[in-house]
GROMACS .gro file of C-alpha atoms in nm:
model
   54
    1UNK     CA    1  11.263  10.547  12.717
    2UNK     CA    2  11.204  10.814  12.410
    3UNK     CA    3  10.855  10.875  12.334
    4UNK     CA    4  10.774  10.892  11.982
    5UNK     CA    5  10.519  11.176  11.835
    6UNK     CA    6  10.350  11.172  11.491
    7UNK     CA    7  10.206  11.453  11.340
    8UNK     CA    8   9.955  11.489  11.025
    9UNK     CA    9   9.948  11.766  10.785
   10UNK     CA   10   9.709  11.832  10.505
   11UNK     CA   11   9.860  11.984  10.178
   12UNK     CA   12   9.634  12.181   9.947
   13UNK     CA   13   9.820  12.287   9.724
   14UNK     CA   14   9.692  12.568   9.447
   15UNK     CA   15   9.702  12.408   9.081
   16UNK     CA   16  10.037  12.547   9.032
   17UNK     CA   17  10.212  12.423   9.337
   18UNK     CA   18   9.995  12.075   9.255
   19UNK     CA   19  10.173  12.058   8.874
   20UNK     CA   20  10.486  12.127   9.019
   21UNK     CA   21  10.444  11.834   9.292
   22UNK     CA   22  10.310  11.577   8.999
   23UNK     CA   23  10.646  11.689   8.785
   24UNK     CA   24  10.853  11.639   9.060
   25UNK     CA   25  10.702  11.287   9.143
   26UNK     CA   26  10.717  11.195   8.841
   27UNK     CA   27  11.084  11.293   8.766
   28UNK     CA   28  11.167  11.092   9.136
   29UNK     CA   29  10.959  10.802   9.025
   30UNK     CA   30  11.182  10.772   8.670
   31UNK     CA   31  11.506  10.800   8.864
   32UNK     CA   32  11.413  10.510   9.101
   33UNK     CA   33  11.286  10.297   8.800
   34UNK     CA   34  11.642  10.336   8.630
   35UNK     CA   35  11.832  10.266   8.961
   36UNK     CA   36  11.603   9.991   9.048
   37UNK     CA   37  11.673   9.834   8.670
   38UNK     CA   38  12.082   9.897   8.674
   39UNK     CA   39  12.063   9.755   9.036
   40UNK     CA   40  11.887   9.423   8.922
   41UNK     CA   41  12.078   9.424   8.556
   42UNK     CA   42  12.406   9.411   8.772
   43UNK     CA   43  12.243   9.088   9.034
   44UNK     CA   44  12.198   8.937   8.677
   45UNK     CA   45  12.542   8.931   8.585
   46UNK     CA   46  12.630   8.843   8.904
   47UNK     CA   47  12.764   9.145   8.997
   48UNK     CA   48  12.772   9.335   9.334
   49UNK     CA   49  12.559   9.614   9.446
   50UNK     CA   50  12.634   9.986   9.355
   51UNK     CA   51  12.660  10.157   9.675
   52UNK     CA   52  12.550  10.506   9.769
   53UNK     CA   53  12.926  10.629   9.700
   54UNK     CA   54  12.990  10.427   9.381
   0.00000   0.00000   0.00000
């Protein structure tokens, strides 16, 4: 049996590295939001899934 370890780190970022972190959440949270809305357009039409490849 494999024992299983967490770990937790605490970020503190500078202001700079914190802008760049909001930016890049934000820009990760957009792309989900426009998969997440073809994904369920496509159910709609009664269409199949896009998969990772397509």
């Amino acid at each position: 049996m494999k024992a299983r370890q967490a770990f937790k780190f605490r970020l503190c970022p500078t202001s700079e590295q914190d802008s760049v972190l909001s930016r890049h959440a934000g820009g990760v949270r957009f792309v989900w939001n426009k998969a997440l809305d073809l994904q369920t357009k496509r159910l709609d039409a009664g269409m199949p899934l896009l998969s990772y490849g397509d």
